[in-house]
Tab-separated table of C-alpha atoms and ligand atoms in Angstrom:
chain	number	residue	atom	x	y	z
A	1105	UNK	CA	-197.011	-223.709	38.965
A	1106	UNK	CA	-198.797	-223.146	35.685
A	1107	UNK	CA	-197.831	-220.184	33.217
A	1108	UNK	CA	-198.457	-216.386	33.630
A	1109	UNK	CA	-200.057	-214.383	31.197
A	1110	UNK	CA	-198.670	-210.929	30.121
A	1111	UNK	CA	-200.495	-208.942	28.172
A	1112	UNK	CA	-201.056	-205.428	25.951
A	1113	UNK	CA	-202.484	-203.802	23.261
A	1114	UNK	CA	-199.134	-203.599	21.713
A	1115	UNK	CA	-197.019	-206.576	21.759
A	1116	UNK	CA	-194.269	-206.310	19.291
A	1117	UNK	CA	-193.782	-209.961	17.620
A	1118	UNK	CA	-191.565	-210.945	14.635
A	1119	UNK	CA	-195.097	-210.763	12.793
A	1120	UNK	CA	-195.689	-206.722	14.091
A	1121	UNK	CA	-197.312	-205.077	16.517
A	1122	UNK	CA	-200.196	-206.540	17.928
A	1123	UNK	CA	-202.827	-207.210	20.835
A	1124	UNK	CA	-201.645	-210.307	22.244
A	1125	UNK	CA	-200.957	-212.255	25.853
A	1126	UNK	CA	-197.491	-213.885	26.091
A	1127	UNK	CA	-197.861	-217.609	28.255
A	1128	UNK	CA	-194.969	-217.984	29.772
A	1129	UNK	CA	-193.939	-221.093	32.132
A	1130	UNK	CA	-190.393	-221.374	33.691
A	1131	UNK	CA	-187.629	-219.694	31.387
A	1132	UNK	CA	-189.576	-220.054	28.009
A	1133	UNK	CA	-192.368	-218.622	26.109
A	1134	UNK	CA	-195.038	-221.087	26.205
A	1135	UNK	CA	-197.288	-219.268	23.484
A	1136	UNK	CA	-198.022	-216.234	21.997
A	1137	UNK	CA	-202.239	-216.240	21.724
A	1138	UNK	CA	-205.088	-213.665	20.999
A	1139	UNK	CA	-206.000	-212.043	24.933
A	1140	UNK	CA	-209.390	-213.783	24.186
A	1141	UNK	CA	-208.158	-217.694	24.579
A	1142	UNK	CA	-206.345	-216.938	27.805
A	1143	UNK	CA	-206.924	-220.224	29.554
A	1144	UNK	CA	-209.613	-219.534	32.859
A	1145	UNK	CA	-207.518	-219.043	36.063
A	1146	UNK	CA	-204.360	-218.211	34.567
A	1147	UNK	CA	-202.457	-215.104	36.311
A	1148	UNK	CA	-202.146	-212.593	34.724
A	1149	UNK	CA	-199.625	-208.636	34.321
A	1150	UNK	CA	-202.297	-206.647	31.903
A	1151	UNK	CA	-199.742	-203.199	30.372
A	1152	UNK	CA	-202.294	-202.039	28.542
A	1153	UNK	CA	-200.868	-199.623	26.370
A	1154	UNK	CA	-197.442	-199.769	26.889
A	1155	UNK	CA	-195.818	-201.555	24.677
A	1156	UNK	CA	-193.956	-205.326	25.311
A	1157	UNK	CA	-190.736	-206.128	22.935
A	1158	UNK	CA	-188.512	-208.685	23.011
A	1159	UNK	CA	-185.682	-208.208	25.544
A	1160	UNK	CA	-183.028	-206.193	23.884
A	1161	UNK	CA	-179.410	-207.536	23.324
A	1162	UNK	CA	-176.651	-205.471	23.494
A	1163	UNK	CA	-173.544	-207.187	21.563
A	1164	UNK	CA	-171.202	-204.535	22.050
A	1165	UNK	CA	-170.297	-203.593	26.132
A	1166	UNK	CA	-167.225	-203.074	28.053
A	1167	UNK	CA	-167.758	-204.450	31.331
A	1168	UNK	CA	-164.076	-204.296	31.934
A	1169	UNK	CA	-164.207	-206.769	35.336
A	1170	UNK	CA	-161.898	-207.843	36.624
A	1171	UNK	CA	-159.298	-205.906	36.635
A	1172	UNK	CA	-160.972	-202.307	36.603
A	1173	UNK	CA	-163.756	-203.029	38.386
A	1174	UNK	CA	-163.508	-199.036	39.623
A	1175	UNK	CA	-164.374	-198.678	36.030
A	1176	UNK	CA	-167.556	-200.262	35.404
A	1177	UNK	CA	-168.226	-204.393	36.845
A	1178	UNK	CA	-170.957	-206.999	36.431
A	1179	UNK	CA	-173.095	-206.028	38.922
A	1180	UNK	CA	-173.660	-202.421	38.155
A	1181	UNK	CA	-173.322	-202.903	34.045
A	1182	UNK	CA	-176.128	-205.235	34.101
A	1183	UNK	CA	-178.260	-203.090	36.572
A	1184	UNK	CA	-177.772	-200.187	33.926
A	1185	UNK	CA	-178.676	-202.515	31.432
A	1186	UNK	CA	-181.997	-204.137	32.969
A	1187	UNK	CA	-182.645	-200.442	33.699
A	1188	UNK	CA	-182.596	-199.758	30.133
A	1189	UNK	CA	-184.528	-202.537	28.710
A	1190	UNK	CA	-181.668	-205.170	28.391
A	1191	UNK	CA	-182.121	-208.717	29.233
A	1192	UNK	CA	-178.642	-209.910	27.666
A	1193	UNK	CA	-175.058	-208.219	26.724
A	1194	UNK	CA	-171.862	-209.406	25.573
A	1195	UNK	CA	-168.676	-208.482	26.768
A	1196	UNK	CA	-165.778	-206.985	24.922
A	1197	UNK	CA	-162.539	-208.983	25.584
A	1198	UNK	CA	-160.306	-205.385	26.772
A	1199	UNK	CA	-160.242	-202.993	29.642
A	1200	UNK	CA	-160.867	-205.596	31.671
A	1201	UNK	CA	-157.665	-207.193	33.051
A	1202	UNK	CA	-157.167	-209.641	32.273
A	1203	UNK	CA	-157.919	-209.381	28.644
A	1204	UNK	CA	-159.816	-212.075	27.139
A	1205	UNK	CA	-157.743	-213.511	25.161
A	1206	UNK	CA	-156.801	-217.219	26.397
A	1207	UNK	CA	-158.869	-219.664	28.052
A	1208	UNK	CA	-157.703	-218.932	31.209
A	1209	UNK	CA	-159.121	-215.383	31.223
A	1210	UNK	CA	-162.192	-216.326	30.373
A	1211	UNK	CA	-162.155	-218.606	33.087
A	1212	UNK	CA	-161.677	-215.144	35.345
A	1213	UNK	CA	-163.912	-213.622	33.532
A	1214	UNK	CA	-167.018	-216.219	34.768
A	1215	UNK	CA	-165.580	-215.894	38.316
A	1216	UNK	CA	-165.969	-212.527	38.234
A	1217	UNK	CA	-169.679	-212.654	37.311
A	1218	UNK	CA	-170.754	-215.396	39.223
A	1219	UNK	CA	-173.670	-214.072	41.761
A	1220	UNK	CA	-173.334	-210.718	40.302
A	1221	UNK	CA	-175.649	-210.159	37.115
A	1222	UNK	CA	-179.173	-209.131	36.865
A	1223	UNK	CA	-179.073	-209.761	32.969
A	1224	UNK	CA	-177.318	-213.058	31.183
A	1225	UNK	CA	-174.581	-212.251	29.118
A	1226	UNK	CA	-171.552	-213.476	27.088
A	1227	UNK	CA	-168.678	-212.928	26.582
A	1228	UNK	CA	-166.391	-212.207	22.882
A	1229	UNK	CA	-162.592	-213.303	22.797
A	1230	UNK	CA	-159.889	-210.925	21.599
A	1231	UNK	CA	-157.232	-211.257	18.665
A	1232	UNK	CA	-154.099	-209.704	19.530
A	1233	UNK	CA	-150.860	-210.441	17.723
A	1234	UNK	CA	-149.567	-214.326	18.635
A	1235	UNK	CA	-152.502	-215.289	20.089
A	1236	UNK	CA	-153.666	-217.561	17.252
A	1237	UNK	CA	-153.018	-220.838	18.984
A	1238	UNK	CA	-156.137	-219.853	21.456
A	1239	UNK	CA	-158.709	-219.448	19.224
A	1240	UNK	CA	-159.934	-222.378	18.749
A	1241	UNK	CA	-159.858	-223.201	22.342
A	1242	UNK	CA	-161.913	-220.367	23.008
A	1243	UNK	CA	-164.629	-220.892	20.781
A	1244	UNK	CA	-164.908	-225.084	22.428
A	1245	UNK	CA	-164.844	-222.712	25.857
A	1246	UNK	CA	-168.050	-220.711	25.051
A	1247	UNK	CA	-167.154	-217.331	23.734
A	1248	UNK	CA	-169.444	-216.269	21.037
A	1249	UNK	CA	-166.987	-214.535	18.590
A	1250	UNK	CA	-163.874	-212.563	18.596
A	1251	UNK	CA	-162.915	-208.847	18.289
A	1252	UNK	CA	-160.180	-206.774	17.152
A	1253	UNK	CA	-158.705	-203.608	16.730
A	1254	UNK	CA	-156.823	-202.267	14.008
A	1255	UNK	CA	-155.935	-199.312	15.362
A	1256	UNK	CA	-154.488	-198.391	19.338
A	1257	UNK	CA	-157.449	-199.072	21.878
A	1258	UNK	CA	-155.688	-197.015	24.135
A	1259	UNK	CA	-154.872	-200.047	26.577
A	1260	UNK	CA	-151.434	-201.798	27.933
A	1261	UNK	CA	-153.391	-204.859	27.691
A	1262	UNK	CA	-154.858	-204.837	24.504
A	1263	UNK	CA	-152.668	-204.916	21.436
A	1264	UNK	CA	-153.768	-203.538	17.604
A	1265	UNK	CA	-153.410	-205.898	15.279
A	1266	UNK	CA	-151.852	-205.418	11.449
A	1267	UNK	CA	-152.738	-207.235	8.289
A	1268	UNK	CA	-149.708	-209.990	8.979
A	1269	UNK	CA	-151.256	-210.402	12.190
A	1270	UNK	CA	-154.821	-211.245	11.138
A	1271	UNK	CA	-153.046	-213.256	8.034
A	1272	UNK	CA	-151.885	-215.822	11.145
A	1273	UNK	CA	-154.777	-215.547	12.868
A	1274	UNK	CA	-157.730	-215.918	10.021
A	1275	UNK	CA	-157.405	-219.591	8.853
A	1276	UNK	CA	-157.936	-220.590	13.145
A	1277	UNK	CA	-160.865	-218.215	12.996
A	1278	UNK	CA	-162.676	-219.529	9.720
A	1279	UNK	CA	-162.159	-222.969	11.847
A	1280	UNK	CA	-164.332	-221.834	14.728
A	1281	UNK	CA	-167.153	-220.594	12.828
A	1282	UNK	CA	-167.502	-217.879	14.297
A	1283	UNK	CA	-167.403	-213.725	13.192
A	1284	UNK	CA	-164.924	-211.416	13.614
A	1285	UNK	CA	-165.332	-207.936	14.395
A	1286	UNK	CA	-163.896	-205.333	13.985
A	1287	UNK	CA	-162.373	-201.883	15.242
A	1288	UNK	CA	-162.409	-200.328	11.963
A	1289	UNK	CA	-160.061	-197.579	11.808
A	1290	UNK	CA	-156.432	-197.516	10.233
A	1291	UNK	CA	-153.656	-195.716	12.372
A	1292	UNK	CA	-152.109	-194.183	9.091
A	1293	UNK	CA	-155.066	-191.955	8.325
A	1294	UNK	CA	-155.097	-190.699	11.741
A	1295	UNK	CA	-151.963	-190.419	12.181
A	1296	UNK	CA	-151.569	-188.071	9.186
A	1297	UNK	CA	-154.423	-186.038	10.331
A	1298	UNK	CA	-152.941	-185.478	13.564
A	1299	UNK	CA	-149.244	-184.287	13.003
A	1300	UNK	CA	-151.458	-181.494	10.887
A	1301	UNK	CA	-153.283	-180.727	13.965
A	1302	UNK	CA	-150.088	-180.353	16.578
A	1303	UNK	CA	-150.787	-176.544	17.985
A	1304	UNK	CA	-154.457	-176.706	17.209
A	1305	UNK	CA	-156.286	-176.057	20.451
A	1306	UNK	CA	-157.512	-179.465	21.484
A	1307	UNK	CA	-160.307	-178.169	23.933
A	1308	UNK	CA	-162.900	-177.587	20.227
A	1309	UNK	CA	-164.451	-181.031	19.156
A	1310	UNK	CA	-162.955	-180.076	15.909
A	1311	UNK	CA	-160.084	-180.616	16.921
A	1312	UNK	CA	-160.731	-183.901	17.769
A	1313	UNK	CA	-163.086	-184.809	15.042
A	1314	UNK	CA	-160.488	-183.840	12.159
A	1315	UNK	CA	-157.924	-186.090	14.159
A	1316	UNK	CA	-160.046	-189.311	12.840
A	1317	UNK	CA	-161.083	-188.495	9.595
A	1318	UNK	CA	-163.223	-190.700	7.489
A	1319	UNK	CA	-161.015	-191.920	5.525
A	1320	UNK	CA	-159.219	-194.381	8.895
A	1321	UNK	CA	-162.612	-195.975	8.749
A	1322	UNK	CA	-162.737	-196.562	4.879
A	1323	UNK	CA	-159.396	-197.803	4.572
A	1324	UNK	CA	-159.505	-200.416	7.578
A	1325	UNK	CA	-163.408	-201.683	5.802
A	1326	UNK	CA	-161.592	-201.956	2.306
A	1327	UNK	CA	-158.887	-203.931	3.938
A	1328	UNK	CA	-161.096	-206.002	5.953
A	1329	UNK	CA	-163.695	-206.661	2.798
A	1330	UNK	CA	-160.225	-207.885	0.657
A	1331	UNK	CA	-159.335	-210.440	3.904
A	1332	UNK	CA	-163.252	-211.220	3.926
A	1333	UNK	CA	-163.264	-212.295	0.258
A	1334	UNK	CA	-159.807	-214.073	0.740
A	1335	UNK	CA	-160.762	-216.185	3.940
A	1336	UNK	CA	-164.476	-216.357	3.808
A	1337	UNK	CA	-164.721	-215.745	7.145
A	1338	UNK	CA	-167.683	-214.012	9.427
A	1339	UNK	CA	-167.242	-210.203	9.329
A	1340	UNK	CA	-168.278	-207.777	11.644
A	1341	UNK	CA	-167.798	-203.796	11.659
A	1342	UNK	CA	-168.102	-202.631	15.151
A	1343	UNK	CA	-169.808	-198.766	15.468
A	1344	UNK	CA	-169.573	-197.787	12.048
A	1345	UNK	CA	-169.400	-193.902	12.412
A	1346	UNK	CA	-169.160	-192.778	8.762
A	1347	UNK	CA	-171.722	-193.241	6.122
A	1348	UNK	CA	-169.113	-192.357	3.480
A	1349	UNK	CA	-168.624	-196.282	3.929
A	1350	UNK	CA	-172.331	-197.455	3.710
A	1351	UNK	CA	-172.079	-197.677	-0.465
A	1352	UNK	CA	-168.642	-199.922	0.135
A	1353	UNK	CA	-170.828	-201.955	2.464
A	1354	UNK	CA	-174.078	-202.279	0.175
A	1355	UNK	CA	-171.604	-203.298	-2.820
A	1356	UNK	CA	-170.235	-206.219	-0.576
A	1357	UNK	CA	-173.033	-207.222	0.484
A	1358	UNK	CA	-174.367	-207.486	-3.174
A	1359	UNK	CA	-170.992	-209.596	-4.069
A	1360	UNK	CA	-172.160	-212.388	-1.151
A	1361	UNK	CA	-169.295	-211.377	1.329
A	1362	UNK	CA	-171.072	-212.264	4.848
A	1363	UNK	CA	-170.459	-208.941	6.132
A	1364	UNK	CA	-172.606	-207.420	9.045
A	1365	UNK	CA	-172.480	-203.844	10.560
A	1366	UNK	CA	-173.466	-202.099	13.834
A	1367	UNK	CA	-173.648	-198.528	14.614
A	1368	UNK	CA	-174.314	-196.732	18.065
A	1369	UNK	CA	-176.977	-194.544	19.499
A	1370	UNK	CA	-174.461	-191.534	20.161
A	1371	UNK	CA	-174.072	-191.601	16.225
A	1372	UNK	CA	-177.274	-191.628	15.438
A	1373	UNK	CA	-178.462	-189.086	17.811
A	1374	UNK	CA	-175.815	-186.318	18.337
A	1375	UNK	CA	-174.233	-184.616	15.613
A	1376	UNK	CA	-170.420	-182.811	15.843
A	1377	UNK	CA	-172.057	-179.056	14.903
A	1378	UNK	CA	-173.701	-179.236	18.162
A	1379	UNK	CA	-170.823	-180.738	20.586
A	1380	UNK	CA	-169.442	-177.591	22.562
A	1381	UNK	CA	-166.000	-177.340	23.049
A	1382	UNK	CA	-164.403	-179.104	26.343
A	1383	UNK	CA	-167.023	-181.235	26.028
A	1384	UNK	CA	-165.033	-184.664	26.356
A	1385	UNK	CA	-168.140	-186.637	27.523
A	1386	UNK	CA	-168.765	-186.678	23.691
A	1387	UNK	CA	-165.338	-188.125	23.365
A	1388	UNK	CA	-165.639	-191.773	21.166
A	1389	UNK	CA	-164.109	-193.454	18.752
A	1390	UNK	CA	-164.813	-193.363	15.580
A	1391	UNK	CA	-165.984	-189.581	16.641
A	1392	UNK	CA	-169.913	-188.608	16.695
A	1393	UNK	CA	-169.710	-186.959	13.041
A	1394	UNK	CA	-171.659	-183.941	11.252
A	1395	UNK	CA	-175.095	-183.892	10.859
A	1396	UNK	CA	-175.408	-184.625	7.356
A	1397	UNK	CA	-173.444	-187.979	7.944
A	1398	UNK	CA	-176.151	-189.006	11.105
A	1399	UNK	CA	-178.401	-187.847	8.101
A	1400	UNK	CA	-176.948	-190.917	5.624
A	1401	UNK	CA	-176.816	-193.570	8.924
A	1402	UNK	CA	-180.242	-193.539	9.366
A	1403	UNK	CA	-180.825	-193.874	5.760
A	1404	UNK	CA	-177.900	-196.715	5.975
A	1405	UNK	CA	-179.955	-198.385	8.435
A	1406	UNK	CA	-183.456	-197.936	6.401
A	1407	UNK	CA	-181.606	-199.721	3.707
A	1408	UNK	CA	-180.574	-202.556	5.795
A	1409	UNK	CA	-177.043	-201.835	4.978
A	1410	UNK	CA	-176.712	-201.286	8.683
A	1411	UNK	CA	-178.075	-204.520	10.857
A	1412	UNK	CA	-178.249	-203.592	14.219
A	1413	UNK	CA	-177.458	-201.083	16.763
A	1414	UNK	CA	-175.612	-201.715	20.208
A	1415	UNK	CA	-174.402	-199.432	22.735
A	1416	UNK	CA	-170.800	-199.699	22.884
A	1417	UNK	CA	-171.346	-199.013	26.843
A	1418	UNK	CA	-167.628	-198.171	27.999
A	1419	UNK	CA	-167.668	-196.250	30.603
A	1420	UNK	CA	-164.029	-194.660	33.081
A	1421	UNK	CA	-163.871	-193.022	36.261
A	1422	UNK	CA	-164.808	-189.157	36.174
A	1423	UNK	CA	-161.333	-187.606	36.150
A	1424	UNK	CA	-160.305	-189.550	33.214
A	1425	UNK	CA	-162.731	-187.669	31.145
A	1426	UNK	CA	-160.110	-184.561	31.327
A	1427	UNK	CA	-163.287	-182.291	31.956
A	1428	UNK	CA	-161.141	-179.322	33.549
A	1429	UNK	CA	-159.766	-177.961	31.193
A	1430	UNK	CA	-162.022	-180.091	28.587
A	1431	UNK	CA	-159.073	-181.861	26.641
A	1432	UNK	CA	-160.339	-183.756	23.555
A	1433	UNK	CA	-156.409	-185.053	23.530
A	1434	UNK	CA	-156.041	-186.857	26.446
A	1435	UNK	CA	-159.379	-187.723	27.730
A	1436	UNK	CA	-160.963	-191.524	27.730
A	1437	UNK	CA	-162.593	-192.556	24.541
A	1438	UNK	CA	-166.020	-194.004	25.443
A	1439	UNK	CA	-169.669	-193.099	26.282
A	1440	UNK	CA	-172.044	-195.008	28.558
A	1441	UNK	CA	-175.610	-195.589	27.771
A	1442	UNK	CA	-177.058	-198.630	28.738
A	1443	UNK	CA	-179.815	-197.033	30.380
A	1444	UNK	CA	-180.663	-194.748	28.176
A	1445	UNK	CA	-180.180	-196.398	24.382
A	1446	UNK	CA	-184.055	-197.397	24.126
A	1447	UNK	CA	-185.295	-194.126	24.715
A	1448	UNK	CA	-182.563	-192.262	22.453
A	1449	UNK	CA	-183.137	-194.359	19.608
A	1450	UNK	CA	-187.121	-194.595	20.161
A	1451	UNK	CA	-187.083	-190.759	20.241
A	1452	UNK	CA	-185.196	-190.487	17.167
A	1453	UNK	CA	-186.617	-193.408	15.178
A	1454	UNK	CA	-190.435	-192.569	15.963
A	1455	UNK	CA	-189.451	-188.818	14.325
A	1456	UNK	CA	-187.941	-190.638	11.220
A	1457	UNK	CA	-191.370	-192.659	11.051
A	1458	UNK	CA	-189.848	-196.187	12.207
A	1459	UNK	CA	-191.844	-198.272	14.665
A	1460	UNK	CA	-190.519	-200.156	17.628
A	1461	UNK	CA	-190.738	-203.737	14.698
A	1462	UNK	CA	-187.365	-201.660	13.741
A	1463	UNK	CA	-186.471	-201.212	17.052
A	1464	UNK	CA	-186.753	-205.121	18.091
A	1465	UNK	CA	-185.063	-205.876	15.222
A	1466	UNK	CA	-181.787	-203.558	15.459
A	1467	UNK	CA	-181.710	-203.556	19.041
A	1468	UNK	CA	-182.886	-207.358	20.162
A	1469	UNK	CA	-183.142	-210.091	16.913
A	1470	UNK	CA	-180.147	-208.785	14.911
A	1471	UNK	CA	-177.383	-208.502	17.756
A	1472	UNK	CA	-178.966	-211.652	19.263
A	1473	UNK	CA	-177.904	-213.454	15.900
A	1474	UNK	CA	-174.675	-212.057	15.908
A	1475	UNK	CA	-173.628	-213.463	19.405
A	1476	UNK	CA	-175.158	-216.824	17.918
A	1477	UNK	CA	-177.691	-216.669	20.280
A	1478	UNK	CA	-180.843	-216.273	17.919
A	1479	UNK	CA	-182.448	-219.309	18.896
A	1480	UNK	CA	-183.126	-218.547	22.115
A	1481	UNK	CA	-182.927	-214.501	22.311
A	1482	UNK	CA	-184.128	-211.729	20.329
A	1483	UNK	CA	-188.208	-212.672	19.525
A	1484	UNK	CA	-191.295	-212.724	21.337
A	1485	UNK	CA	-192.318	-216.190	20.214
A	1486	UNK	CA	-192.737	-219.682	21.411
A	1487	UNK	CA	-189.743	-221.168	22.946
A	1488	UNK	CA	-187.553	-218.313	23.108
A	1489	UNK	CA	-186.602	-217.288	26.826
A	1490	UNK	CA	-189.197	-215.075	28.103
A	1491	UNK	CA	-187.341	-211.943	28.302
A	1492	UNK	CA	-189.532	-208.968	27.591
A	1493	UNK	CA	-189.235	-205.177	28.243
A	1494	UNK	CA	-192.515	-203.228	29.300
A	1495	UNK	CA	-191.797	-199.608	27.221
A	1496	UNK	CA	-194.222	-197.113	27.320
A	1497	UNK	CA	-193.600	-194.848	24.457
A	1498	UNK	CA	-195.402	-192.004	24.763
A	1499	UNK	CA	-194.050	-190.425	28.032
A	1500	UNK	CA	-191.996	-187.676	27.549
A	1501	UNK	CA	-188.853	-187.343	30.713
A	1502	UNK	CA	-185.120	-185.508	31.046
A	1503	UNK	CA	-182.148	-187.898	31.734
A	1504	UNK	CA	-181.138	-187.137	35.126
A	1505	UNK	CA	-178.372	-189.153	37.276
A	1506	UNK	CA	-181.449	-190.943	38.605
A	1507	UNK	CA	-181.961	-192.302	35.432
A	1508	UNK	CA	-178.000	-193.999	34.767
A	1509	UNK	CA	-177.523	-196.978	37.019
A	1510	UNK	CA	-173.714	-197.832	35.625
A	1511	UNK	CA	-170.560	-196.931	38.066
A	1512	UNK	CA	-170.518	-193.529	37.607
A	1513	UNK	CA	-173.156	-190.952	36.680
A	1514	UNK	CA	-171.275	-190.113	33.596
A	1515	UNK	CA	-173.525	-189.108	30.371
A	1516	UNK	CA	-173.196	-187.231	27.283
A	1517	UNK	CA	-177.362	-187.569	27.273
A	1518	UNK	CA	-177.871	-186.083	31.197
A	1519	UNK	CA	-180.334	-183.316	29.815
A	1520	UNK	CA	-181.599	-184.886	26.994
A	1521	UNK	CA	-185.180	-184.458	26.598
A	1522	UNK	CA	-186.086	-188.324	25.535
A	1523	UNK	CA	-189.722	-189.974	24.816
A	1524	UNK	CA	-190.314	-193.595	26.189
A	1525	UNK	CA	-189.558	-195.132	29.330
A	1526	UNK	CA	-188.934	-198.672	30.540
A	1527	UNK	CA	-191.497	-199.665	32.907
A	1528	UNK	CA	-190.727	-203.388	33.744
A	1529	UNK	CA	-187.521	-205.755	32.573
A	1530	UNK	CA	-188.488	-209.938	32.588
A	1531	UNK	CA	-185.508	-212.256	32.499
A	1532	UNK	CA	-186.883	-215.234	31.696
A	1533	UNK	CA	-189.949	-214.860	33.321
A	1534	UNK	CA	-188.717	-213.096	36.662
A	1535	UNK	CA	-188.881	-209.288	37.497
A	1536	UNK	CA	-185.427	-208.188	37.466
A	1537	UNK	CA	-186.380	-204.287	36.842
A	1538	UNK	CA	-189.392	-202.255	37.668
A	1539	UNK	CA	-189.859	-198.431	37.425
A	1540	UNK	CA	-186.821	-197.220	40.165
A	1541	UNK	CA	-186.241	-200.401	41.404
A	1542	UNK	CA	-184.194	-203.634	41.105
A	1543	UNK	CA	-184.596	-206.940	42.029
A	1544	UNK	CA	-182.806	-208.270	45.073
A	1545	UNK	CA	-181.886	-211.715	43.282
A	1546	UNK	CA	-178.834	-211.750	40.795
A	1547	UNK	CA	-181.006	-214.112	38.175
A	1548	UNK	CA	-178.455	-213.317	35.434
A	1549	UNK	CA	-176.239	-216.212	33.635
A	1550	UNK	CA	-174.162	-216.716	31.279
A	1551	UNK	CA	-175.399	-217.449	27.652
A	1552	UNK	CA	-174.893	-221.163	26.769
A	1553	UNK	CA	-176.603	-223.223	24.239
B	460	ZN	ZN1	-166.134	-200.777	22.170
């Protein structure tokens, strides 16, 4: 079979936004040509006006299969993703059980997905304390990076890990190549704030936001920066939530440290003045902050301080949300939005007077690079898989349940009035999403090189 042309007036390239018809044959993009020098006879998908970007890549999901597959699981984490415009994600090594932390887990890990994804994906290892030895193992196994956490994640499974820790482990890592990140917050900040706060009624988001101040985020990013400089190694910052570290950032940056940060839609969309109380589907960490610091992210991210923004999908079953009575203490960390990250972040972008060039590039090229995977991901050019998202931009909608496709209709956003909806998701050439629907074939793989 020859290739297949798809074309609109607004196909979003790594040169901007243009007319254009994307060849594509098998997997790959063939070419990226004017709509004029389509060859005669070629098929061909003509959107118009809605708008074709690069497949987006989310670097930052909990999948958390096997193990808690009532959670969240392969097959319905990469329906919510195709759903929302995702054609690749990479796994977090925790809540899944096992953790990924040795070879052998990551050999359960690809058992569990086998026949089960409608998106390729990827998987990050974990650093936990005296797991050094596996690193290097890991990285000749296929994952595409590792991830800590310097504070509690909250899991048996998953342990923090302290400077002495990441002193054994960093000379492995620098081995491998490839980055760290990081779950930037230091328990002694937090746990300062919190003996202040015992009697405090834990049902306001106050409550909970002056639990994890700030200054838990700043002191884990100095600390990392000073182990950056001292080991050269890859760094990461996970969902940066406070801009009070952005100037830290820029400065490293500047000095030639190969430092990259992430943040999350949730930050950049919601702001803590606006959470009402018992409102634990809000509940994240770092917390959503006030609205002056969403304010200073978006400026973070216009400065290219910030690189990229993922979801940090991580989704639990209902009741461990602690909705009755609405306790900020003991509910589940995490908010899912794989299906609804495009729209949030095109609604607030277009408003800030970004174009969907930024979006491609902070949602698709940029976490593509991170997972190493920038050669084949992330662009709408020749060569690179032919993964491409059909958004049309202008529609106005409400999330609904209809529109989350993840375990359980679960969503800070349900009620959100959002602009820009995914029409069509291609993995590599195939229809694996169209408006309500899903394809019956589990195309998805695993990333390899
Ligand atoms: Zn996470």
């Amino acid at each position: 079979m020859g290739p297949e042309a798809f074309l609109s007036r607004r196909v979003v390239t790594p040169q901007g936004i243009r007319p254009a018809a994307i060849l594509v044959e098998g997997d790959r993009i063939q070419a990226v040509i004017p709509p004029s020098e389509i060859p005669a006879g070629t098929p061909r998908e003509d959107f118009v006006d809605a708008a074709i970007l690069p497949g987006l890549v989310d670097a930052h999901v909990h999948i958390n299969e096997p193990g808690r597959t009532e959670w969240e699981g392969f097959r319905t984490a990469t329906r919510a993703a195709a759903a929302g415009g995702y054609t690749m994600i990479v796994d977090m090594p925790l809540n899944s059980i096992p953790s990924t932390t040795t070879v052998g887990a990551l050999a359960a890990k690809r058992q569990s997905a086998a026949g089960q994804c409608l998106v390729d994906w990827a998987a990050w290892g974990g650093v936990v304390p005296g797991n050094d030895k596996e690193l290097e193992p890991l990285a000749r196994a296929g994952v595409r990076g590792f991830k800590c956490f310097l504070v509690d994640p909250g899991i048996e499974e998953f342990a923090l890990v302290g400077e002495p820790d990441l002193r054994k482990a960093l000379p492995s890592l620098v081995l491998t190549g490839l980055p760290l990140l990081v779950h930037a917050e230091l328990p002694g900040p937090i746990e300062f704030a919190t003996q202040h706060l015992e009697g405090e009624n834990w049902s306001q988001y106050q409550t909970y936001l002056r639990s994890r101040p700030d200054e838990a985020e700043l002191a884990a990013i100095h600390l990392m920066l000073a182990l950056c400089r001292e080991y050269g190694f890859r760094l990461h910052i996970v969902h940066l939530a406070t801009a009070s570290a952005l100037r830290t950032l820029q400065a490293a940056r500047a000095e030639g440290l190969g430092v990259t940060v992430e943040t999350c839609p949730h930050y950049l969309h919601f702001a803590a003045e606006s959470i009402p109380d018992g409102a634990t589907l809000f509940k994240c960490a770092p917390p959503v902050r006030c609205r002056a610091n969403r304010l200073a992210l978006w400026q973070g991210l216009k400065d290219g301080i910030i690189d990229m923004v993922v979801t940090d999908h991580s989704p639990c079953p209902p009741p461990m949300k602690r909705r009755q009575p609405g306790d900020f203490r003991s509910a589940w960390g995490g908010i899912a939005s794989l299906s609804t990250a495009l729209p949030v972040m095109w609604t607030e972008a277009r408003e800030r007077g970004f174009s969907l060039t930024d979006i491609a590039e902070w949602m698709s090229a940029q976490p593509a690079k991170l997972a190493g995977c920038e050669a084949r991901k992330g662009r709408i050019a020749e060569g690179y898989d032919a993964d491409l998202t059909v958004f049309d931009p202008e529609t106005p909608f409400t999330v609904t349940e209809n529109h989350l496709h993840h375990r359980h209709a679960l969503s800070p956003y349900l009620g959100e009035s959002l602009r820009g909806v995914v029409k069509r998701t291609y993995l590599r050439g195939r229809l694996v999403f169209r408006e309500g629907g899903f394809s019956p074939e589990a195309a998805g793989r695993e990333f390899q090189q």
